[in-house]
Coordinates of C-alpha atoms in Angstrom, one line a residue:
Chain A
X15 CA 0.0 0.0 0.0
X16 CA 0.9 3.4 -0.8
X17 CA 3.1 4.8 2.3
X18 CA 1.8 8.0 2.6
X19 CA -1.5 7.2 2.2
X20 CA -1.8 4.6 4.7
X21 CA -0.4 6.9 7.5
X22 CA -3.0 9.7 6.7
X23 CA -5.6 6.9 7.1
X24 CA -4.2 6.2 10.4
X25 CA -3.8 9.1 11.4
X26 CA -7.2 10.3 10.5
X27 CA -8.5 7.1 12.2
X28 CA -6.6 8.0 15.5
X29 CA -8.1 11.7 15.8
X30 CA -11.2 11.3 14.9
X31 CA -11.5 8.2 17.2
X32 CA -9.6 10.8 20.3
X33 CA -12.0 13.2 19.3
X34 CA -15.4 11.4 19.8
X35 CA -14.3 8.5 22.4
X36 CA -15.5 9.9 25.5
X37 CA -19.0 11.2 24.3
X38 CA -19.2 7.5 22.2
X39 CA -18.3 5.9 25.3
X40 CA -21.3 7.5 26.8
X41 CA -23.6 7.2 23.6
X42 CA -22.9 3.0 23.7
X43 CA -23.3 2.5 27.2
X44 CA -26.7 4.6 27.5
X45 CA -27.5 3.1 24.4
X46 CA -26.9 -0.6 24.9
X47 CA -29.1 -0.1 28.2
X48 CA -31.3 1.7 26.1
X49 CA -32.5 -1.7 23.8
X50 CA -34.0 -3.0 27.1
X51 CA -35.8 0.3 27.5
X52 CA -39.3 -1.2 28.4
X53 CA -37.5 -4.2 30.8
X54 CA -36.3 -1.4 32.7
X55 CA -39.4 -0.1 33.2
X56 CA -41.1 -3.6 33.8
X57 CA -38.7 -3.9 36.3
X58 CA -38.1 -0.8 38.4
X59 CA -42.1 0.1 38.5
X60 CA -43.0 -3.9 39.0
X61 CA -45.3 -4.2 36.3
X62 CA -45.1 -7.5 34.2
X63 CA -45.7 -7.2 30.8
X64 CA -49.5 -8.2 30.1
X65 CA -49.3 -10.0 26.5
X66 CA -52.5 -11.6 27.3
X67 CA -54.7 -8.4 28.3
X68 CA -53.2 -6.7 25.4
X69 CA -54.6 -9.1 22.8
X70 CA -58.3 -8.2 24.3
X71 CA -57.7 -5.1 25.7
X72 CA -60.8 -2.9 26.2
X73 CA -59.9 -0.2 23.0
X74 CA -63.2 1.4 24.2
X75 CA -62.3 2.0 27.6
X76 CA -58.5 3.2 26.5
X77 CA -60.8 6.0 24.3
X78 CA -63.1 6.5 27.4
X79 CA -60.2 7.2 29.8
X80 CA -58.3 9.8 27.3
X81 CA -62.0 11.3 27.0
X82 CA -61.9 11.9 31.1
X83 CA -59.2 14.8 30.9
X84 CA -60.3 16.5 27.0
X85 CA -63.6 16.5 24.7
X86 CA -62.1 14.0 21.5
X87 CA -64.0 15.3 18.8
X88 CA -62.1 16.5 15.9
X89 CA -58.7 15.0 17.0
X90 CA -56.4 12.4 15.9
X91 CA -55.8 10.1 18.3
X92 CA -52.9 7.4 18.6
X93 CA -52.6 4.3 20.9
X94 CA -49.4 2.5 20.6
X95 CA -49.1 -0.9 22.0
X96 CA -45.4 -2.1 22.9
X97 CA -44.4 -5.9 22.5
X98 CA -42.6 -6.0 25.5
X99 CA -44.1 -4.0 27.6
X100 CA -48.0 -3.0 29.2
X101 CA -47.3 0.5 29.1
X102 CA -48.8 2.0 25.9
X103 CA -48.6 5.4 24.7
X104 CA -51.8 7.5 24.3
X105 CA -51.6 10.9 22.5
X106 CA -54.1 13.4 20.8
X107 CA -53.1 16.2 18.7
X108 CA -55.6 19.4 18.8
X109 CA -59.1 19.4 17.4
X110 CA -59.5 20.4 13.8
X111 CA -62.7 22.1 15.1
X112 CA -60.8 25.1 16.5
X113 CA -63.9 25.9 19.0
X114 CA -62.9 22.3 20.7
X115 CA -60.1 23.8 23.6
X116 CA -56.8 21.9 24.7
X117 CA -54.3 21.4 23.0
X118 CA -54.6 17.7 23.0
X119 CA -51.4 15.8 25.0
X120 CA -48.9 12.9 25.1
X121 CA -49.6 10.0 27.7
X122 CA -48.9 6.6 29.0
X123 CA -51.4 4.2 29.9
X124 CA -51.8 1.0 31.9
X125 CA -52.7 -1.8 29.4
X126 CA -53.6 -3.8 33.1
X127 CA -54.9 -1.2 34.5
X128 CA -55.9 1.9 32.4
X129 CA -53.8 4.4 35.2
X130 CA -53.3 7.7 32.5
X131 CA -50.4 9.1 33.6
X132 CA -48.6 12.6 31.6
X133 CA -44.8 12.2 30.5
X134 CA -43.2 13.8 33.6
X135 CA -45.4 11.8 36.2
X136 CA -44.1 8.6 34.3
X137 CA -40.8 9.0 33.7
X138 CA -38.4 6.6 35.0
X139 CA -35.1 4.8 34.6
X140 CA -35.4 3.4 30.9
X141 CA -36.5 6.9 29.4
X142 CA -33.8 8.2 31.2
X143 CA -31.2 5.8 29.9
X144 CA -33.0 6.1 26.3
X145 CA -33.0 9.9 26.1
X146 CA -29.3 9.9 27.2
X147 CA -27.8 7.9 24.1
X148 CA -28.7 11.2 22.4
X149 CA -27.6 13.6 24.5
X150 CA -30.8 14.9 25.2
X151 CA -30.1 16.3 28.8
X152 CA -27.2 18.6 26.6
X153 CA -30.0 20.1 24.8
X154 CA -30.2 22.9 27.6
X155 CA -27.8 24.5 26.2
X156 CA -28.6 25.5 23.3
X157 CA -32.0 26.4 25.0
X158 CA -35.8 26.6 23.1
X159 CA -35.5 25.3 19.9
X160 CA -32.0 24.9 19.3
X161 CA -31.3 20.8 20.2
X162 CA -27.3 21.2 21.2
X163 CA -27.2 17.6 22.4
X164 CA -28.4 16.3 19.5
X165 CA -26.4 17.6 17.2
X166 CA -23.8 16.9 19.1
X167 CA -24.6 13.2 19.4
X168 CA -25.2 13.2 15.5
X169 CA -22.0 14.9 14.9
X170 CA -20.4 12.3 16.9
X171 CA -22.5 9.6 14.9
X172 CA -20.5 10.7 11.3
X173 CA -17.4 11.4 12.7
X174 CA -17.8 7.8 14.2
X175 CA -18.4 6.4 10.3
X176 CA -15.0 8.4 9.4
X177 CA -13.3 6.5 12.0
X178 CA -15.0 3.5 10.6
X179 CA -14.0 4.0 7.2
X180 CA -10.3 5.2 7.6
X181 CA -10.0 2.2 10.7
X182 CA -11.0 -0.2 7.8
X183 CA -8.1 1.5 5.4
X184 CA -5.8 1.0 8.0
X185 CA -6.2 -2.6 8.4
X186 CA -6.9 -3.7 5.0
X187 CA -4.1 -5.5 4.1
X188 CA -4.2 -7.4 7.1
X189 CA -7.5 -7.7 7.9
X190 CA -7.6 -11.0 7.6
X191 CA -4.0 -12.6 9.1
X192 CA -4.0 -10.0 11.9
X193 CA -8.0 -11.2 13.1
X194 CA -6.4 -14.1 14.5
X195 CA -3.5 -12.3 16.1
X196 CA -4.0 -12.4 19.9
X197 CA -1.1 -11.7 22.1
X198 CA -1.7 -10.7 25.6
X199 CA 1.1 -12.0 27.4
X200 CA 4.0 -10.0 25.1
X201 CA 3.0 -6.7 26.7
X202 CA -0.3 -4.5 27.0
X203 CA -0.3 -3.0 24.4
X204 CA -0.3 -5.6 22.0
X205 CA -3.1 -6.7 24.4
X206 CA -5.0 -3.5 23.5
X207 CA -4.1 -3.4 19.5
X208 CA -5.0 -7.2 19.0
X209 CA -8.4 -6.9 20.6
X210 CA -8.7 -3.3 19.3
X211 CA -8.6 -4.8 15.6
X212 CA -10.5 -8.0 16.1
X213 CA -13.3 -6.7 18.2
X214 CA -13.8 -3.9 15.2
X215 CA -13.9 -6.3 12.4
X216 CA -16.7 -8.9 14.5
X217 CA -18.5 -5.7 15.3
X218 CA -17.8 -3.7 11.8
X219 CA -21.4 -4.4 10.2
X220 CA -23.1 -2.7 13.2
X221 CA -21.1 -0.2 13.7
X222 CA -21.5 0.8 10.5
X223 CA -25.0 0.9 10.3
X224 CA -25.4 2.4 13.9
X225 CA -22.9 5.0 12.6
X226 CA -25.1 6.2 9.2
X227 CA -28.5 5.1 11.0
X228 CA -27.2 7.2 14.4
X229 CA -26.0 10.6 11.9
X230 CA -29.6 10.0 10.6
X231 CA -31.8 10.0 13.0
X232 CA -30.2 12.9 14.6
X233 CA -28.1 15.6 12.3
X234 CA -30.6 14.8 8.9
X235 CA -33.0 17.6 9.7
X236 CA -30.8 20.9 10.0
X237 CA -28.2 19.5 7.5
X238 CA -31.0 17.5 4.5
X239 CA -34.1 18.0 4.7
X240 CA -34.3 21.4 5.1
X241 CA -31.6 22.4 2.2
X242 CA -33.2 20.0 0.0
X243 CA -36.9 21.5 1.1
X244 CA -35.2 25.1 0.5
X245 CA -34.5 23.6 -3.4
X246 CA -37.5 21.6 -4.5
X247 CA -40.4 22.2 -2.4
X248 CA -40.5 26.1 -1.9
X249 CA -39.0 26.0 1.5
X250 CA -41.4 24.0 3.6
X251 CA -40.3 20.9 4.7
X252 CA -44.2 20.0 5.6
X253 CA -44.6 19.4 2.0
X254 CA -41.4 17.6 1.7
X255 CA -42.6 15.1 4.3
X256 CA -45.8 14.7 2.9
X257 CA -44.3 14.4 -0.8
X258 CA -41.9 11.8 0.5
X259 CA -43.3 10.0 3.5
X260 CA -46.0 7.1 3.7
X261 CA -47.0 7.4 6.9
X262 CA -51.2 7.6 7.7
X263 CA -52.9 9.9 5.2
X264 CA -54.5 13.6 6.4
X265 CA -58.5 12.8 5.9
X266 CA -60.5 16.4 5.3
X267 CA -62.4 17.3 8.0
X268 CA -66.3 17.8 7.4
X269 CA -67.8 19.0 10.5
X270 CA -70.2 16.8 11.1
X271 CA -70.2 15.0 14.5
X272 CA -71.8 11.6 14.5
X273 CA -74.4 10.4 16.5
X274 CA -72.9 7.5 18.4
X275 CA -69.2 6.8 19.4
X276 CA -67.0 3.8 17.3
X277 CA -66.9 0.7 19.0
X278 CA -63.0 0.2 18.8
X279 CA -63.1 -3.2 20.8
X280 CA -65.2 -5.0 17.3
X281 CA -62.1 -3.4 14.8
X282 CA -59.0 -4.0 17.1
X283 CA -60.7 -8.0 17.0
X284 CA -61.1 -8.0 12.7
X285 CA -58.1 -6.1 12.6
X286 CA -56.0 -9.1 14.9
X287 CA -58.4 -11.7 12.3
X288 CA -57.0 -9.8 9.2
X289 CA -53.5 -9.2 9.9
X290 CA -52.7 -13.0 10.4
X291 CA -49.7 -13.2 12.4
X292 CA -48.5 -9.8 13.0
X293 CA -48.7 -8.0 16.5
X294 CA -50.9 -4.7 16.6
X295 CA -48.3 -2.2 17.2
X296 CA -50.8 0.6 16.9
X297 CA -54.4 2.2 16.2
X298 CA -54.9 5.4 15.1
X299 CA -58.2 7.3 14.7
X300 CA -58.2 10.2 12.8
X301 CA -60.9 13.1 13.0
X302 CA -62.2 11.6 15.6
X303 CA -66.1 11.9 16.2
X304 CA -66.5 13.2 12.5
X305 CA -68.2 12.0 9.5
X306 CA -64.9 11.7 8.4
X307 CA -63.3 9.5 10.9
X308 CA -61.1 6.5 9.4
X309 CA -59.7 4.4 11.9
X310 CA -56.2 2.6 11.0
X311 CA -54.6 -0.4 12.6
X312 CA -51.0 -1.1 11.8
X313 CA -49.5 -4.6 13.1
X314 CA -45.5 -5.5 12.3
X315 CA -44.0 -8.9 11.8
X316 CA -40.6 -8.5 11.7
X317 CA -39.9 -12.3 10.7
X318 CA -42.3 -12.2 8.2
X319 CA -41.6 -9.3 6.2
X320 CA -38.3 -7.1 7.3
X321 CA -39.4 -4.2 5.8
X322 CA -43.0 -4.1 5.4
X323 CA -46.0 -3.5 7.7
X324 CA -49.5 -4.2 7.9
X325 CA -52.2 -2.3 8.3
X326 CA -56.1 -2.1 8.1
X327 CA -58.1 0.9 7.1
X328 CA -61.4 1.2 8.5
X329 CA -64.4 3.8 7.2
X330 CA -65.2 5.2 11.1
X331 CA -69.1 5.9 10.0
X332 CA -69.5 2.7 8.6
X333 CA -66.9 0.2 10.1
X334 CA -66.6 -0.7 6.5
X335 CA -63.2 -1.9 5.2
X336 CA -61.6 0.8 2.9
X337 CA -57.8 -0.2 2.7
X338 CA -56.2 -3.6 3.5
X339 CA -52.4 -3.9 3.3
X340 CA -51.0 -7.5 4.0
X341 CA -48.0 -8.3 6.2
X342 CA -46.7 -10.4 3.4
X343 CA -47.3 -7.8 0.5
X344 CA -44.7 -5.6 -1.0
X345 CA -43.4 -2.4 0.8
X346 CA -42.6 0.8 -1.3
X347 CA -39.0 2.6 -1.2
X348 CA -40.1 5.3 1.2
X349 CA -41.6 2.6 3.6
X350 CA -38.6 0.0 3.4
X351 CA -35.9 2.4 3.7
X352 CA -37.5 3.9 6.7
X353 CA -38.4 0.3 8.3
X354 CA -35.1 -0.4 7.7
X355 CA -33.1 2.3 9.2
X356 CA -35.3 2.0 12.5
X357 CA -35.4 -2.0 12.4
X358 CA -31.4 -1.8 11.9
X359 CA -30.6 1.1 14.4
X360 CA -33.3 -0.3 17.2
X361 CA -31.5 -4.0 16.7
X362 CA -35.0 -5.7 16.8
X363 CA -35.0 -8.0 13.5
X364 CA -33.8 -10.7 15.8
X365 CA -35.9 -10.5 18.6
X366 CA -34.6 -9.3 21.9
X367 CA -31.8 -12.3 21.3
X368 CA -30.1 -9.8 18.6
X369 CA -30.1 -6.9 21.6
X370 CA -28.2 -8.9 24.2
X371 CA -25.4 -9.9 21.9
X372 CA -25.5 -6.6 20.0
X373 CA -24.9 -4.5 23.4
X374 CA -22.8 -7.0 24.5
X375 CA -20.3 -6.8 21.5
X376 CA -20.3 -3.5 20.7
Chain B
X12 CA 3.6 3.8 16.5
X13 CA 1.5 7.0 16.3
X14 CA 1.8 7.7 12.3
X15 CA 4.8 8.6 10.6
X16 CA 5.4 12.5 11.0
X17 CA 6.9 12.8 7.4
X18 CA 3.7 11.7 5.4
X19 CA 1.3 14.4 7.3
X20 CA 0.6 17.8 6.8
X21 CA 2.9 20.1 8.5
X22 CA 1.9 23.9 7.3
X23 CA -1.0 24.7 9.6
X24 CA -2.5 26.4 7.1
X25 CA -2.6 23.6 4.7
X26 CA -4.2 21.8 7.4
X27 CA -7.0 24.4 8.2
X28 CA -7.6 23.9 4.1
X29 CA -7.5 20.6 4.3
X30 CA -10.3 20.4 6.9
X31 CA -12.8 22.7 6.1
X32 CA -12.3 21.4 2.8
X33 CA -13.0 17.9 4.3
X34 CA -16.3 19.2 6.4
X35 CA -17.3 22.2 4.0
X36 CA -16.5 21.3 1.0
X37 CA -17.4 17.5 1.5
X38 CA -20.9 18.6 2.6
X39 CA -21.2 21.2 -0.2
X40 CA -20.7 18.4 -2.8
X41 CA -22.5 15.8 -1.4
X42 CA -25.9 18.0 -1.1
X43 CA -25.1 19.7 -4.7
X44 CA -24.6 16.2 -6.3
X45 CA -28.3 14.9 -4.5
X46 CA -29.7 18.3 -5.7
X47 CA -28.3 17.9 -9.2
X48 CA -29.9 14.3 -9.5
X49 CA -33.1 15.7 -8.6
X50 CA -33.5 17.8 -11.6
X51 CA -33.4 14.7 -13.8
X52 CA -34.5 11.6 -11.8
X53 CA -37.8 11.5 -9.8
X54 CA -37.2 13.6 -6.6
X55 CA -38.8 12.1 -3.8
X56 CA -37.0 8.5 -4.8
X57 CA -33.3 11.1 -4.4
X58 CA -34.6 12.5 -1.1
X59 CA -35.6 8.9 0.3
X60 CA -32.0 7.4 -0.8
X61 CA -30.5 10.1 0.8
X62 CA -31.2 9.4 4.3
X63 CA -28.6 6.8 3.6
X64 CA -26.5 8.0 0.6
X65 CA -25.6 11.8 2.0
X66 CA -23.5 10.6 5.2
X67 CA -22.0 7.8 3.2
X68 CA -21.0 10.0 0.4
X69 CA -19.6 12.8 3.0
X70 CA -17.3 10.9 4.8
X71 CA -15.6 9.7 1.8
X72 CA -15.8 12.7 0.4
X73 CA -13.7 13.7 3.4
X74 CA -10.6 11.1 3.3
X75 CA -10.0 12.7 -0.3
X76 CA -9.5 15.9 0.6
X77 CA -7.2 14.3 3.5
X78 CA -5.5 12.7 0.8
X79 CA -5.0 15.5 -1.5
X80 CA -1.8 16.9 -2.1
X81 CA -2.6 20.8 -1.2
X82 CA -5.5 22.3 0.3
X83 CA -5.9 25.0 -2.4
X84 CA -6.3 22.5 -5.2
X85 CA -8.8 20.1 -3.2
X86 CA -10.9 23.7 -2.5
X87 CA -10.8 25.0 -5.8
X88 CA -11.9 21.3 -7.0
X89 CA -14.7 20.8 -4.4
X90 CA -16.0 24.3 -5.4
X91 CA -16.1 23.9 -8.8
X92 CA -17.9 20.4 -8.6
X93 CA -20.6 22.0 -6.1
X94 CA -20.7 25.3 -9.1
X95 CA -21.2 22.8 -11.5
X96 CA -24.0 20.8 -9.3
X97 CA -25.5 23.4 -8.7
X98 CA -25.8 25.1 -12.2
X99 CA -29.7 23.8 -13.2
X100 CA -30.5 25.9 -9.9
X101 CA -28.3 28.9 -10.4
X102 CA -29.8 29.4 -14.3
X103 CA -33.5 28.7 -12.9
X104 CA -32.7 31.6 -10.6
X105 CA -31.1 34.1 -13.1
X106 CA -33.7 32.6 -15.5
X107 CA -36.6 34.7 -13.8

């Protein structure tokens, strides 16, 4: 290999990698604690996950106990069921009907026990450890509307796939011979470069998708969407997202209440019926109490299809089907790439099996 | 065995170039380059890829200008490709 070349790589690699280390360290630990997120939870507040009172849970009753603390009508409301965990997430955005106050909320529920709690009242150790592996507590800094920690974190995230890259350079030659050099009783150092070099080729894969998945996630707003939004779709990146994202469809509003209330429980059931073996991982009513209400049931299968979900769309006047997507039918771009950055960068395509030996490598 | 001193950089200023070049000019290229294929291929497809593509592309981007010989050349380069990138825009804009 060319000389000069191969010491800019490495010297490259060793800056970058000084550079970042301390807040990585922090941004793997957090994060490898983070994966068992809802455990934590389970754990530290004593509350079992409830697979079987989830699979009948009382949709009704969920609606019921959001319409305790605001009057429903007009807003979109979303109830998100975790796999691994009883607490769901409740949330209603503001009316469309501007006369209906409040400006709607974000909550967790009780699948056992349908205890509405607000975000502050139930945070605990998992969201702690979660929100950390961004650097979310750094966001004071930068105060209102300026996310400092995240940046930061998503800064780190790219300069973490430079490392990556010029680290492979480095080794290439010898990537192979010198992953089954081990020599820990010549002196410590050669401890520290042996394990250095094989521990980064096992983990290389992840790293490298944690690396373009983290600088994603975090840095993609400020530094692509907007820029490209400023270019193509006259500066607003609402358009852009609605141009380029599949997620649930805006229904217009009519302003016509109905006379009697959906009866979630009798969809959630033909949703579970119709989406053969997927797990409901959320239901979403939109214009809620309106002659335009559609409800929509999304289920997930990660075994089944890796980058595709499922999802039924229900007519809220008439409970009549109006679109069916199958578990096992084919996903477009926009959907795959966006399962598949979340899929890759929350480690679940294995089951929880791939999170232990992902946080314990890496 | 940090790196061998006589292959790096010395001149600090060569060094500032070679950097911002690296961050700057990197990112400049990489967005112009997405931007340019918009004009021509299906945009929302580009903006989709590039949730991938753009920090991919950067970083590489990146370990050429460490690689390049002087930090005036790999500016002028970087530049010119963003100029030319960007040109479908720049004529839209004079254009009105």
């Amino acid at each position: 290999m060319n000389l000069r070349n191969y010491n800019i790589y490495f010297h490259t690699h060793t800056i970058s990698g000084i550079i970042i280390s301390l807040i990585l360290y922090v941004i793997f630990f957090a994060g490898s604690f983070a994966f068992f997120k809802a455990e934590i939870t389970n754990w530290q507040k004593d509350t079992p996950n409830a697979v079987v009172q989830k699979q009948n849970i009382d949709m009704n009753r969920v609606r019921d106990t959001m319409a305790g603390s605001m009057n429903l009508y007009g807003r979109d409301l979303y109830i998100s069921l975790n796999e691994r965990t009883r607490k769901m997430v409740v949330s209603a955005t503001a009316s469309k009907d501007t006369t209906v106050k409040g400006r709607g909320g974000y909550y967790y529920m009780d699948a056992a026990t349908f205890n509405m709690k607000d975000y502050r009242k139930d945070y605990d150790l998992g969201e702690f450890l979660y929100r950390l592996h961004f650097l979310a507590p750094l966001n004071v800094i930068g105060g209102r509307g300026f996310p400092f920690g995240y940046y930061v974190a998503g800064l780190v995230a790219f300069l973490f796939l430079f490392a990556i890259i010029t680290g492979v350079l480095v080794h290439w030659k010898k990537i192979v011979s010198n992953f089954y050099v081990f020599r820990p009783w010549e002196k410590l150092k050669t401890l520290w470069t042996d394990l250095h070099t094989a521990l980064g080729v096992i983990t290389l894969p992840f790293l490298f998708v944690f690396a373009v998945t983290g600088a994603y996630y975090l840095i993609s707003y400020p530094l692509v969407s907007q820029p490209v939004a400023a270019a193509q779709y006259g500066g607003s990146t609402d358009s852009l997202f609605k141009a380029t994202s599949a997620s649930t469809v805006a229904y217009d509003f009519l302003y016509r209440p109905t006379e009697k209330a959906p009866d979630l429980n009798a969809l959630y059931l033909d949703a579970q019926t119709r989406m053969k073996h997927t797990h409901v991982t959320s239901l979403v009513v939109s214009n809620y109490g309106d002659a335009s209400m559609h409800i929509t049931i999304n289920g997930a299968n990660q075994h089944k299809n890796f980058t595709g979900t499922a999802s039924v769309v229900y007519n809220g006047a008439t409970s009549a089907v109006e679109k069916f997507t199958p578990i096992d039918g084919p996903a477009s771009y926009s959907k795959a790439v966006d399962n598949l950055m979340y899929t890759l960068h929350f480690g679940n395509f294995g089951g929880i099996w791939s999170e232990y030996c992902i946080s314990y490598w890496v | 065995m940090p790196a061998n001193k006589k292959h790096l950089t010395a001149s600090p200023w060569q060094r500032l170039l070679k950097v911002t070049a690296a961050f700057v000019g990197g990112y400049m290229v990489t967005m112009s380059l997405h931007l340019f294929l918009m004009v021509f291929v299906d945009k929302a497809t580009i903006f989709i890829t590039m949730k991938f593509s753009v920090y991919i592309l950067w970083a590489v981007l990146m370990i050429v200008a460490f690689l390049s010989r002087s930090g005036w050349k790999i500016w002028v380069v970087y530049l010119g490709l963003s100029l030319i990138f960007y040109l479908p825009y720049l004529l839209h804009m004079t254009g009105k």
